[in-house]
mmCIF file of C-alpha atoms in Angstrom:
data_model
loop_
_atom_site.group_PDB
_atom_site.id
_atom_site.type_symbol
_atom_site.label_atom_id
_atom_site.label_comp_id
_atom_site.label_asym_id
_atom_site.label_seq_id
_atom_site.Cartn_x
_atom_site.Cartn_y
_atom_site.Cartn_z
ATOM 1 C CA UNK A 26 -12.277 -13.131 -6.079
ATOM 2 C CA UNK A 27 -13.078 -9.426 -6.151
ATOM 3 C CA UNK A 28 -10.171 -7.221 -5.093
ATOM 4 C CA UNK A 29 -10.846 -3.708 -3.801
ATOM 5 C CA UNK A 30 -8.058 -1.134 -4.046
ATOM 6 C CA UNK A 31 -8.980 1.682 -1.692
ATOM 7 C CA UNK A 32 -7.894 5.286 -2.251
ATOM 8 C CA UNK A 33 -8.590 7.019 1.052
ATOM 9 C CA UNK A 34 -8.121 10.701 1.811
ATOM 10 C CA UNK A 35 -5.592 11.275 4.601
ATOM 11 C CA UNK A 36 -5.685 14.335 6.873
ATOM 12 C CA UNK A 37 -3.848 15.443 10.017
ATOM 13 C CA UNK A 38 -6.678 14.141 12.196
ATOM 14 C CA UNK A 39 -5.979 10.448 12.814
ATOM 15 C CA UNK A 40 -9.458 9.736 14.170
ATOM 16 C CA UNK A 41 -10.979 11.194 11.017
ATOM 17 C CA UNK A 42 -8.681 9.002 8.930
ATOM 18 C CA UNK A 43 -9.752 5.922 10.870
ATOM 19 C CA UNK A 44 -13.439 6.675 10.325
ATOM 20 C CA UNK A 45 -12.892 7.081 6.581
ATOM 21 C CA UNK A 46 -10.919 3.848 6.352
ATOM 22 C CA UNK A 47 -13.604 1.936 8.248
ATOM 23 C CA UNK A 48 -16.292 3.397 5.985
ATOM 24 C CA UNK A 49 -14.451 2.527 2.760
ATOM 25 C CA UNK A 50 -13.525 -0.991 3.890
ATOM 26 C CA UNK A 51 -17.137 -1.608 4.894
ATOM 27 C CA UNK A 52 -18.365 -0.309 1.540
ATOM 28 C CA UNK A 53 -15.943 -2.551 -0.352
ATOM 29 C CA UNK A 54 -16.876 -5.626 1.676
ATOM 30 C CA UNK A 55 -20.588 -5.025 1.155
ATOM 31 C CA UNK A 56 -19.906 -4.824 -2.585
ATOM 32 C CA UNK A 57 -18.534 -8.360 -2.423
ATOM 33 C CA UNK A 58 -14.795 -7.768 -2.179
ATOM 34 C CA UNK A 59 -12.879 -10.615 -0.583
ATOM 35 C CA UNK A 60 -9.455 -8.968 -0.708
ATOM 36 C CA UNK A 61 -8.938 -5.337 0.259
ATOM 37 C CA UNK A 62 -5.812 -3.243 -0.311
ATOM 38 C CA UNK A 63 -5.102 0.063 1.445
ATOM 39 C CA UNK A 64 -2.169 2.417 0.714
ATOM 40 C CA UNK A 65 1.203 2.918 2.358
ATOM 41 C CA UNK A 66 1.066 4.586 5.818
ATOM 42 C CA UNK A 67 -2.687 4.703 5.322
ATOM 43 C CA UNK A 68 -3.607 5.996 8.791
ATOM 44 C CA UNK A 69 -1.140 8.900 8.957
ATOM 45 C CA UNK A 70 0.271 9.546 5.518
ATOM 46 C CA UNK A 71 3.986 9.423 4.753
ATOM 47 C CA UNK A 72 4.653 12.547 6.808
ATOM 48 C CA UNK A 73 7.877 11.641 8.599
ATOM 49 C CA UNK A 74 10.119 14.690 9.024
ATOM 50 C CA UNK A 75 13.351 12.744 9.654
ATOM 51 C CA UNK A 76 13.205 13.863 13.277
ATOM 52 C CA UNK A 77 13.229 10.766 15.508
ATOM 53 C CA UNK A 78 11.575 12.519 18.447
ATOM 54 C CA UNK A 79 8.497 13.542 16.440
ATOM 55 C CA UNK A 80 8.441 10.665 13.955
ATOM 56 C CA UNK A 81 8.322 8.021 16.674
ATOM 57 C CA UNK A 82 4.894 9.390 17.604
ATOM 58 C CA UNK A 83 3.629 8.448 14.131
ATOM 59 C CA UNK A 84 4.436 4.796 14.682
ATOM 60 C CA UNK A 85 2.314 2.002 16.087
ATOM 61 C CA UNK A 86 3.390 -1.395 17.331
ATOM 62 C CA UNK A 87 2.518 -4.595 15.456
ATOM 63 C CA UNK A 88 0.193 -5.869 16.733
ATOM 64 C CA UNK A 89 -1.244 -2.584 17.932
ATOM 65 C CA UNK A 90 -4.183 -0.256 17.491
ATOM 66 C CA UNK A 91 -4.026 -0.072 13.690
ATOM 67 C CA UNK A 92 -3.679 -3.817 13.205
ATOM 68 C CA UNK A 93 -6.550 -4.343 15.652
ATOM 69 C CA UNK A 94 -8.787 -2.012 13.612
ATOM 70 C CA UNK A 95 -8.084 -3.857 10.366
ATOM 71 C CA UNK A 96 -8.236 -7.270 12.061
ATOM 72 C CA UNK A 97 -11.679 -6.466 13.438
ATOM 73 C CA UNK A 98 -12.920 -5.454 9.996
ATOM 74 C CA UNK A 99 -11.330 -8.544 8.419
ATOM 75 C CA UNK A 100 -13.095 -10.829 10.887
ATOM 76 C CA UNK A 101 -16.417 -9.012 10.605
ATOM 77 C CA UNK A 102 -16.531 -9.177 6.802
ATOM 78 C CA UNK A 103 -14.435 -12.346 6.304
ATOM 79 C CA UNK A 104 -11.927 -10.578 4.074
ATOM 80 C CA UNK A 105 -8.186 -10.516 3.467
ATOM 81 C CA UNK A 106 -6.744 -7.051 4.071
ATOM 82 C CA UNK A 107 -3.450 -5.332 3.248
ATOM 83 C CA UNK A 108 -2.524 -1.952 4.705
ATOM 84 C CA UNK A 109 0.559 0.153 5.351
ATOM 85 C CA UNK A 110 1.685 1.903 8.517
ATOM 86 C CA UNK A 111 4.658 3.353 10.320
ATOM 87 C CA UNK A 112 5.716 0.505 12.582
ATOM 88 C CA UNK A 113 7.313 1.371 15.900
ATOM 89 C CA UNK A 114 9.474 -1.297 17.487
ATOM 90 C CA UNK A 115 11.283 -0.153 20.607
ATOM 91 C CA UNK A 116 13.161 2.985 19.497
ATOM 92 C CA UNK A 117 13.068 2.176 15.765
ATOM 93 C CA UNK A 118 10.691 3.166 12.977
ATOM 94 C CA UNK A 119 9.875 1.090 9.885
ATOM 95 C CA UNK A 120 7.714 1.611 6.804
ATOM 96 C CA UNK A 121 5.641 -1.573 6.998
ATOM 97 C CA UNK A 122 2.827 -3.383 5.200
ATOM 98 C CA UNK A 123 0.612 -6.013 6.815
ATOM 99 C CA UNK A 124 -1.507 -8.822 5.362
ATOM 100 C CA UNK A 125 -4.333 -9.941 7.639
ATOM 101 C CA UNK A 126 -6.504 -13.037 7.178
ATOM 102 C CA UNK A 127 -10.321 -13.285 7.545
ATOM 103 C CA UNK A 128 -9.642 -14.723 10.998
ATOM 104 C CA UNK A 129 -7.774 -11.573 11.983
ATOM 105 C CA UNK A 130 -4.362 -13.228 11.932
ATOM 106 C CA UNK A 131 -1.260 -11.452 10.640
ATOM 107 C CA UNK A 132 -0.002 -13.507 7.690
ATOM 108 C CA UNK A 133 2.750 -11.125 6.581
ATOM 109 C CA UNK A 134 4.563 -8.290 8.306
ATOM 110 C CA UNK A 135 6.710 -6.821 5.563
ATOM 111 C CA UNK A 136 9.182 -4.025 6.193
ATOM 112 C CA UNK A 137 10.081 -1.845 3.242
ATOM 113 C CA UNK A 138 13.566 -2.532 1.894
ATOM 114 C CA UNK A 139 14.117 0.529 -0.289
ATOM 115 C CA UNK A 140 15.396 3.453 1.806
ATOM 116 C CA UNK A 141 13.812 6.291 -0.157
ATOM 117 C CA UNK A 142 10.982 6.775 2.330
ATOM 118 C CA UNK A 143 13.433 8.839 4.393
ATOM 119 C CA UNK A 144 16.237 11.315 3.746
ATOM 120 C CA UNK A 145 19.751 10.053 3.026
ATOM 121 C CA UNK A 146 21.076 11.922 6.056
ATOM 122 C CA UNK A 147 18.444 10.566 8.464
ATOM 123 C CA UNK A 148 19.552 8.642 11.549
ATOM 124 C CA UNK A 149 20.289 5.022 10.598
ATOM 125 C CA UNK A 150 20.143 4.014 14.244
ATOM 126 C CA UNK A 151 16.484 5.059 14.371
ATOM 127 C CA UNK A 152 15.062 4.574 10.860
ATOM 128 C CA UNK A 153 15.259 0.974 9.734
ATOM 129 C CA UNK A 154 14.423 -1.204 6.734
ATOM 130 C CA UNK A 155 13.697 -4.864 6.210
ATOM 131 C CA UNK A 156 15.817 -7.176 4.082
ATOM 132 C CA UNK A 157 13.441 -9.768 2.663
ATOM 133 C CA UNK A 158 10.399 -9.741 0.367
ATOM 134 C CA UNK A 159 7.676 -11.934 1.886
ATOM 135 C CA UNK A 160 4.746 -13.899 0.468
ATOM 136 C CA UNK A 161 1.792 -15.960 1.664
ATOM 137 C CA UNK A 162 -0.649 -18.410 0.132
ATOM 138 C CA UNK A 163 -4.312 -17.377 0.049
ATOM 139 C CA UNK A 164 -7.416 -18.567 -1.842
ATOM 140 C CA UNK A 165 -6.705 -15.583 -4.107
ATOM 141 C CA UNK A 166 -3.328 -17.118 -4.947
ATOM 142 C CA UNK A 167 0.204 -16.646 -3.699
ATOM 143 C CA UNK A 168 0.683 -12.958 -2.904
ATOM 144 C CA UNK A 169 3.876 -11.019 -2.203
ATOM 145 C CA UNK A 170 4.130 -7.586 -0.625
ATOM 146 C CA UNK A 171 6.347 -4.684 -1.633
ATOM 147 C CA UNK A 172 6.033 -0.982 -0.769
ATOM 148 C CA UNK A 173 6.255 1.978 -3.161
ATOM 149 C CA UNK A 174 9.946 2.438 -4.079
ATOM 150 C CA UNK A 175 10.622 -1.287 -3.645
ATOM 151 C CA UNK A 176 9.119 -1.657 -7.118
ATOM 152 C CA UNK A 177 12.140 0.271 -8.449
ATOM 153 C CA UNK A 178 14.707 -1.573 -6.334
ATOM 154 C CA UNK A 179 16.415 -4.381 -8.222
ATOM 155 C CA UNK A 180 17.228 -6.270 -5.022
ATOM 156 C CA UNK A 181 13.519 -6.386 -4.184
ATOM 157 C CA UNK A 182 12.548 -7.385 -7.708
ATOM 158 C CA UNK A 183 15.061 -10.244 -7.736
ATOM 159 C CA UNK A 184 13.748 -11.555 -4.420
ATOM 160 C CA UNK A 185 10.161 -11.246 -5.590
ATOM 161 C CA UNK A 186 10.782 -13.159 -8.818
ATOM 162 C CA UNK A 187 12.281 -16.061 -6.846
ATOM 163 C CA UNK A 188 9.076 -16.327 -4.791
ATOM 164 C CA UNK A 189 7.000 -16.876 -7.975
ATOM 165 C CA UNK A 190 3.907 -15.070 -6.638
ATOM 166 C CA UNK A 191 0.634 -14.988 -8.522
ATOM 167 C CA UNK A 192 0.189 -11.347 -7.515
ATOM 168 C CA UNK A 193 2.322 -8.568 -6.043
ATOM 169 C CA UNK A 194 0.640 -5.966 -3.837
ATOM 170 C CA UNK A 195 2.284 -2.540 -3.643
ATOM 171 C CA UNK A 196 0.830 0.034 -1.221
ATOM 172 C CA UNK A 197 2.157 3.432 -2.285
ATOM 173 C CA UNK A 198 2.527 7.058 -1.158
ATOM 174 C CA UNK A 199 3.353 9.348 -4.081
ATOM 175 C CA UNK A 200 3.045 13.025 -4.863
ATOM 176 C CA UNK A 201 4.248 15.453 -7.496
ATOM 177 C CA UNK A 202 6.581 18.254 -6.408
ATOM 178 C CA UNK A 203 3.906 20.863 -7.081
ATOM 179 C CA UNK A 204 1.282 18.976 -5.067
ATOM 180 C CA UNK A 205 -0.947 18.516 -8.116
ATOM 181 C CA UNK A 206 -3.076 15.552 -9.181
ATOM 182 C CA UNK A 207 -2.008 15.865 -12.822
ATOM 183 C CA UNK A 208 -3.499 12.880 -14.647
ATOM 184 C CA UNK A 209 -1.830 13.746 -17.957
ATOM 185 C CA UNK A 210 1.585 14.001 -16.324
ATOM 186 C CA UNK A 211 1.035 10.642 -14.666
ATOM 187 C CA UNK A 212 -0.153 8.962 -17.856
ATOM 188 C CA UNK A 213 2.630 10.378 -20.015
ATOM 189 C CA UNK A 214 5.638 10.501 -17.699
ATOM 190 C CA UNK A 215 5.142 8.214 -14.704
ATOM 191 C CA UNK A 216 2.891 5.323 -15.671
ATOM 192 C CA UNK A 217 5.245 4.045 -18.422
ATOM 193 C CA UNK A 218 8.025 3.776 -15.818
ATOM 194 C CA UNK A 219 5.796 1.765 -13.494
ATOM 195 C CA UNK A 220 4.745 -0.502 -16.343
ATOM 196 C CA UNK A 221 8.385 -1.308 -17.115
ATOM 197 C CA UNK A 222 9.036 -2.200 -13.477
ATOM 198 C CA UNK A 223 5.946 -4.403 -13.322
ATOM 199 C CA UNK A 224 7.146 -6.250 -16.429
ATOM 200 C CA UNK A 225 10.385 -7.046 -14.598
ATOM 201 C CA UNK A 226 8.327 -8.741 -11.866
ATOM 202 C CA UNK A 227 6.593 -10.846 -14.534
ATOM 203 C CA UNK A 228 3.301 -11.015 -12.658
ATOM 204 C CA UNK A 229 0.200 -8.915 -12.016
ATOM 205 C CA UNK A 230 0.776 -6.005 -9.645
ATOM 206 C CA UNK A 231 -1.819 -4.100 -7.595
ATOM 207 C CA UNK A 232 -0.889 -0.518 -6.664
ATOM 208 C CA UNK A 233 -2.915 1.936 -4.595
ATOM 209 C CA UNK A 234 -2.016 5.424 -3.379
ATOM 210 C CA UNK A 235 -3.741 7.610 -0.792
ATOM 211 C CA UNK A 236 -5.049 11.111 -1.472
ATOM 212 C CA UNK A 237 -3.963 14.144 0.563
ATOM 213 C CA UNK A 238 -3.798 17.905 0.255
ATOM 214 C CA UNK A 239 -0.441 19.590 -0.316
ATOM 215 C CA UNK A 240 -0.203 20.880 3.256
ATOM 216 C CA UNK A 241 0.156 17.262 4.410
ATOM 217 C CA UNK A 242 3.882 17.028 3.678
ATOM 218 C CA UNK A 243 3.461 17.790 -0.022
ATOM 219 C CA UNK A 244 0.248 15.850 -0.419
ATOM 220 C CA UNK A 245 -0.427 12.686 -2.387
ATOM 221 C CA UNK A 246 -2.228 12.372 -5.703
ATOM 222 C CA UNK A 247 -4.154 9.148 -5.174
ATOM 223 C CA UNK A 248 -4.904 6.688 -7.942
ATOM 224 C CA UNK A 249 -4.991 2.889 -8.105
ATOM 225 C CA UNK A 250 -3.819 0.490 -10.801
ATOM 226 C CA UNK A 251 -3.874 -3.162 -11.769
ATOM 227 C CA UNK A 252 -1.069 -3.945 -14.228
ATOM 228 C CA UNK A 253 -0.421 -7.362 -15.755
ATOM 229 C CA UNK A 254 2.995 -8.981 -15.930
ATOM 230 C CA UNK A 255 3.216 -8.182 -19.635
ATOM 231 C CA UNK A 256 2.595 -4.493 -18.982
ATOM 232 C CA UNK A 257 -1.100 -4.072 -19.728
ATOM 233 C CA UNK A 258 -3.108 -1.729 -17.512
ATOM 234 C CA UNK A 259 -6.029 -4.005 -16.689
ATOM 235 C CA UNK A 260 -7.919 -1.425 -14.666
ATOM 236 C CA UNK A 261 -7.247 1.963 -13.075
ATOM 237 C CA UNK A 262 -8.751 4.582 -10.793
ATOM 238 C CA UNK A 263 -8.132 8.267 -11.623
ATOM 239 C CA UNK A 264 -5.868 10.602 -9.715
ATOM 240 C CA UNK A 265 -7.397 13.224 -7.444
ATOM 241 C CA UNK A 266 -10.418 11.200 -6.309
ATOM 242 C CA UNK A 267 -11.248 9.310 -3.132
ATOM 243 C CA UNK A 268 -12.915 5.964 -3.759
ATOM 244 C CA UNK A 269 -12.502 2.288 -4.588
ATOM 245 C CA UNK A 270 -11.230 0.414 -7.638
ATOM 246 C CA UNK A 271 -12.806 -3.043 -7.979
ATOM 247 C CA UNK A 272 -11.089 -5.800 -9.931
ATOM 248 C CA UNK A 273 -12.258 -9.377 -10.390
ATOM 249 C CA UNK A 274 -9.354 -11.808 -10.550
ATOM 250 C CA UNK A 275 -11.530 -14.157 -12.607
ATOM 251 C CA UNK A 276 -10.427 -12.927 -16.017
ATOM 252 C CA UNK A 277 -13.742 -13.933 -17.565
ATOM 253 C CA UNK A 278 -15.567 -11.298 -15.516
ATOM 254 C CA UNK A 279 -14.728 -7.626 -14.939
ATOM 255 C CA UNK A 280 -16.090 -5.904 -11.841
#
């Protein structure tokens, strides 16, 4: 199965973001992808300001508008889709990832466990986390979902290992402090850390990160990566570019 890791550019304009996501998902599906992965908080960016009154407006219910958009695309192109969003449930906000089937059904609603998507002093009565790594069986194999910092959370890793997934999917939102898309810094300083965490999971991990300018809460440097359980970078997409990384899970063929 061909997997498409999408690196979409996120702006303040939500409608513009939706159009770009629809365009990139359509492009990936027409290229033969059967499994599509979008980044963390892919419609808005990880732009929470730790102010409940304003941050609640970033959230969407599940199911809701964002899940309906991805469900419609999944049905139209008969694809599996993973995407991240701020999930609003009553007066609470979660950092959530969703797996949707080709029939438009939600197979996994995973709430990030690691708390580092928000400030330490943020309101614990409003900002919430999940407590369980989740997986589902697909024709692609058994897949588990984690989000960004979960990959560096030993509790999450331990739970994931017990699930024995064939693949782990990690939507991400990452930036450097200076707002740059410094490929050399990533390759030399950051990527080795991610490789070590993937090796702890002992299975292939798919990571994709959105792209955004610095004015969007510090920005995000993009990039996408497929890393094997023994720490080999099987395929990657460069920082600083919008686009799609294609990977064929049939190891005899590279897409």
